[in-house]
């Protein structure tokens, strides 16, 4: 079972309230565990977190092909029928993911996500896991 942080809920709520058309906001660890969520039930948040882990790995592999890149993913945006998906690096070993309806203001979303990452600072750093446990 994933341990979730309610101490970040108000910050995730602020992002959703500040950007109309926001559907789900989650914070996840690099290994795909949901740490905090807004607007998603537990199963949806867990599925999104797991998908994000694969996506950030894929983005890193693609980024490693750039000559002056260290292969670290900063932001992935996917536009789909019906909406957008955003995945942003947010501290050492943590990511912020947002699912939004198609009417969302993409520029505002990016700015609000960056602001949230700055505000959350140390709360978003996830220590490495050893033997399935956080250190």
PDB file of N, CA and C in Angstrom, residues 15 18-22 75-80 83-88 98-115:
ATOM      1  N   UNK A  15      -3.106  24.517  -7.061  1.00  0.00           N
ATOM      2  CA  UNK A  15      -2.801  24.415  -8.486  1.00  0.00           C
ATOM      3  C   UNK A  15      -4.082  24.188  -9.284  1.00  0.00           C
ATOM      4  N   UNK A  18      -6.230  27.249  -9.363  1.00  0.00           N
ATOM      5  CA  UNK A  18      -5.640  28.355 -10.106  1.00  0.00           C
ATOM      6  C   UNK A  18      -5.598  28.158 -11.608  1.00  0.00           C
ATOM      7  N   UNK A  19      -5.830  26.924 -12.061  1.00  0.00           N
ATOM      8  CA  UNK A  19      -5.796  26.640 -13.497  1.00  0.00           C
ATOM      9  C   UNK A  19      -7.092  25.931 -13.877  1.00  0.00           C
ATOM     10  N   UNK A  20      -8.046  26.677 -14.435  1.00  0.00           N
ATOM     11  CA  UNK A  20      -9.304  26.047 -14.850  1.00  0.00           C
ATOM     12  C   UNK A  20      -9.054  24.876 -15.805  1.00  0.00           C
ATOM     13  N   UNK A  21      -9.892  23.895 -15.749  1.00  0.00           N
ATOM     14  CA  UNK A  21      -9.838  22.690 -16.582  1.00  0.00           C
ATOM     15  C   UNK A  21      -8.873  21.625 -16.055  1.00  0.00           C
ATOM     16  N   UNK A  22      -8.291  21.842 -14.858  1.00  0.00           N
ATOM     17  CA  UNK A  22      -7.421  20.829 -14.254  1.00  0.00           C
ATOM     18  C   UNK A  22      -8.284  19.703 -13.726  1.00  0.00           C
ATOM     19  N   UNK A  75      10.420  18.253 -18.426  1.00  0.00           N
ATOM     20  CA  UNK A  75       8.994  18.431 -18.684  1.00  0.00           C
ATOM     21  C   UNK A  75       8.598  17.618 -19.903  1.00  0.00           C
ATOM     22  N   UNK A  76       7.498  16.909 -19.773  1.00  0.00           N
ATOM     23  CA  UNK A  76       6.893  16.189 -20.887  1.00  0.00           C
ATOM     24  C   UNK A  76       5.451  16.680 -20.981  1.00  0.00           C
ATOM     25  N   UNK A  77       5.022  17.021 -22.185  1.00  0.00           N
ATOM     26  CA  UNK A  77       3.633  17.426 -22.419  1.00  0.00           C
ATOM     27  C   UNK A  77       3.082  16.538 -23.522  1.00  0.00           C
ATOM     28  N   UNK A  78       1.929  15.949 -23.270  1.00  0.00           N
ATOM     29  CA  UNK A  78       1.268  15.130 -24.276  1.00  0.00           C
ATOM     30  C   UNK A  78      -0.105  15.721 -24.531  1.00  0.00           C
ATOM     31  N   UNK A  79      -0.379  16.020 -25.794  1.00  0.00           N
ATOM     32  CA  UNK A  79      -1.704  16.503 -26.181  1.00  0.00           C
ATOM     33  C   UNK A  79      -2.473  15.331 -26.763  1.00  0.00           C
ATOM     34  N   UNK A  80      -3.668  15.107 -26.250  1.00  0.00           N
ATOM     35  CA  UNK A  80      -4.508  13.997 -26.693  1.00  0.00           C
ATOM     36  C   UNK A  80      -5.887  14.530 -27.040  1.00  0.00           C
ATOM     37  N   UNK A  83      -7.740  16.409 -24.071  1.00  0.00           N
ATOM     38  CA  UNK A  83      -6.968  17.060 -23.024  1.00  0.00           C
ATOM     39  C   UNK A  83      -5.469  16.969 -23.164  1.00  0.00           C
ATOM     40  N   UNK A  84      -4.812  17.304 -22.062  1.00  0.00           N
ATOM     41  CA  UNK A  84      -3.358  17.361 -22.000  1.00  0.00           C
ATOM     42  C   UNK A  84      -2.866  16.624 -20.772  1.00  0.00           C
ATOM     43  N   UNK A  85      -1.645  16.111 -20.891  1.00  0.00           N
ATOM     44  CA  UNK A  85      -0.967  15.498 -19.761  1.00  0.00           C
ATOM     45  C   UNK A  85       0.377  16.190 -19.599  1.00  0.00           C
ATOM     46  N   UNK A  86       0.725  16.570 -18.378  1.00  0.00           N
ATOM     47  CA  UNK A  86       1.985  17.242 -18.071  1.00  0.00           C
ATOM     48  C   UNK A  86       2.723  16.426 -17.027  1.00  0.00           C
ATOM     49  N   UNK A  87       4.029  16.247 -17.226  1.00  0.00           N
ATOM     50  CA  UNK A  87       4.884  15.577 -16.249  1.00  0.00           C
ATOM     51  C   UNK A  87       6.129  16.422 -16.092  1.00  0.00           C
ATOM     52  N   UNK A  88       6.388  16.878 -14.858  1.00  0.00           N
ATOM     53  CA  UNK A  88       7.506  17.777 -14.594  1.00  0.00           C
ATOM     54  C   UNK A  88       8.370  17.214 -13.466  1.00  0.00           C
ATOM     55  N   UNK A  98       0.038  16.266 -14.076  1.00  0.00           N
ATOM     56  CA  UNK A  98      -1.284  16.889 -14.159  1.00  0.00           C
ATOM     57  C   UNK A  98      -1.996  16.373 -15.408  1.00  0.00           C
ATOM     58  N   UNK A  99      -3.253  16.036 -15.243  1.00  0.00           N
ATOM     59  CA  UNK A  99      -4.130  15.687 -16.351  1.00  0.00           C
ATOM     60  C   UNK A  99      -5.177  16.789 -16.423  1.00  0.00           C
ATOM     61  N   UNK A 100      -5.331  17.394 -17.606  1.00  0.00           N
ATOM     62  CA  UNK A 100      -6.234  18.537 -17.751  1.00  0.00           C
ATOM     63  C   UNK A 100      -7.088  18.390 -19.001  1.00  0.00           C
ATOM     64  N   UNK A 101      -8.261  18.986 -18.959  1.00  0.00           N
ATOM     65  CA  UNK A 101      -9.161  18.978 -20.108  1.00  0.00           C
ATOM     66  C   UNK A 101      -8.591  19.842 -21.229  1.00  0.00           C
ATOM     67  N   UNK A 102      -9.119  19.670 -22.450  1.00  0.00           N
ATOM     68  CA  UNK A 102      -8.543  20.334 -23.612  1.00  0.00           C
ATOM     69  C   UNK A 102      -8.657  21.854 -23.595  1.00  0.00           C
ATOM     70  N   UNK A 103      -9.506  22.430 -22.800  1.00  0.00           N
ATOM     71  CA  UNK A 103      -9.622  23.878 -22.732  1.00  0.00           C
ATOM     72  C   UNK A 103      -8.597  24.545 -21.838  1.00  0.00           C
ATOM     73  N   UNK A 104      -7.668  23.801 -21.271  1.00  0.00           N
ATOM     74  CA  UNK A 104      -6.701  24.350 -20.329  1.00  0.00           C
ATOM     75  C   UNK A 104      -5.762  25.338 -21.023  1.00  0.00           C
ATOM     76  N   UNK A 105      -5.348  26.344 -20.291  1.00  0.00           N
ATOM     77  CA  UNK A 105      -4.361  27.311 -20.768  1.00  0.00           C
ATOM     78  C   UNK A 105      -2.978  26.695 -20.517  1.00  0.00           C
ATOM     79  N   UNK A 106      -2.331  26.225 -21.584  1.00  0.00           N
ATOM     80  CA  UNK A 106      -1.068  25.494 -21.455  1.00  0.00           C
ATOM     81  C   UNK A 106       0.034  26.343 -20.821  1.00  0.00           C
ATOM     82  N   UNK A 107       0.112  27.605 -21.176  1.00  0.00           N
ATOM     83  CA  UNK A 107       1.120  28.487 -20.598  1.00  0.00           C
ATOM     84  C   UNK A 107       0.916  28.688 -19.111  1.00  0.00           C
ATOM     85  N   UNK A 108      -0.326  28.909 -18.726  1.00  0.00           N
ATOM     86  CA  UNK A 108      -0.650  29.075 -17.312  1.00  0.00           C
ATOM     87  C   UNK A 108      -0.334  27.802 -16.542  1.00  0.00           C
ATOM     88  N   UNK A 109      -0.671  26.651 -17.121  1.00  0.00           N
ATOM     89  CA  UNK A 109      -0.392  25.389 -16.448  1.00  0.00           C
ATOM     90  C   UNK A 109       1.102  25.221 -16.193  1.00  0.00           C
ATOM     91  N   UNK A 110       1.913  25.461 -17.204  1.00  0.00           N
ATOM     92  CA  UNK A 110       3.363  25.331 -17.040  1.00  0.00           C
ATOM     93  C   UNK A 110       3.896  26.253 -15.954  1.00  0.00           C
ATOM     94  N   UNK A 111       3.436  27.496 -15.957  1.00  0.00           N
ATOM     95  CA  UNK A 111       3.884  28.465 -14.955  1.00  0.00           C
ATOM     96  C   UNK A 111       3.448  28.055 -13.555  1.00  0.00           C
ATOM     97  N   UNK A 112       2.205  27.622 -13.410  1.00  0.00           N
ATOM     98  CA  UNK A 112       1.694  27.224 -12.099  1.00  0.00           C
ATOM     99  C   UNK A 112       2.396  25.960 -11.590  1.00  0.00           C
ATOM    100  N   UNK A 113       2.713  25.038 -12.499  1.00  0.00           N
ATOM    101  CA  UNK A 113       3.443  23.835 -12.088  1.00  0.00           C
ATOM    102  C   UNK A 113       4.840  24.218 -11.602  1.00  0.00           C
ATOM    103  N   UNK A 114       5.542  25.090 -12.322  1.00  0.00           N
ATOM    104  CA  UNK A 114       6.873  25.534 -11.881  1.00  0.00           C
ATOM    105  C   UNK A 114       6.792  26.221 -10.518  1.00  0.00           C
ATOM    106  N   UNK A 115       5.778  27.067 -10.337  1.00  0.00           N
ATOM    107  CA  UNK A 115       5.611  27.742  -9.045  1.00  0.00           C
ATOM    108  C   UNK A 115       5.354  26.741  -7.929  1.00  0.00           C
TER     109      UNK A 115
END
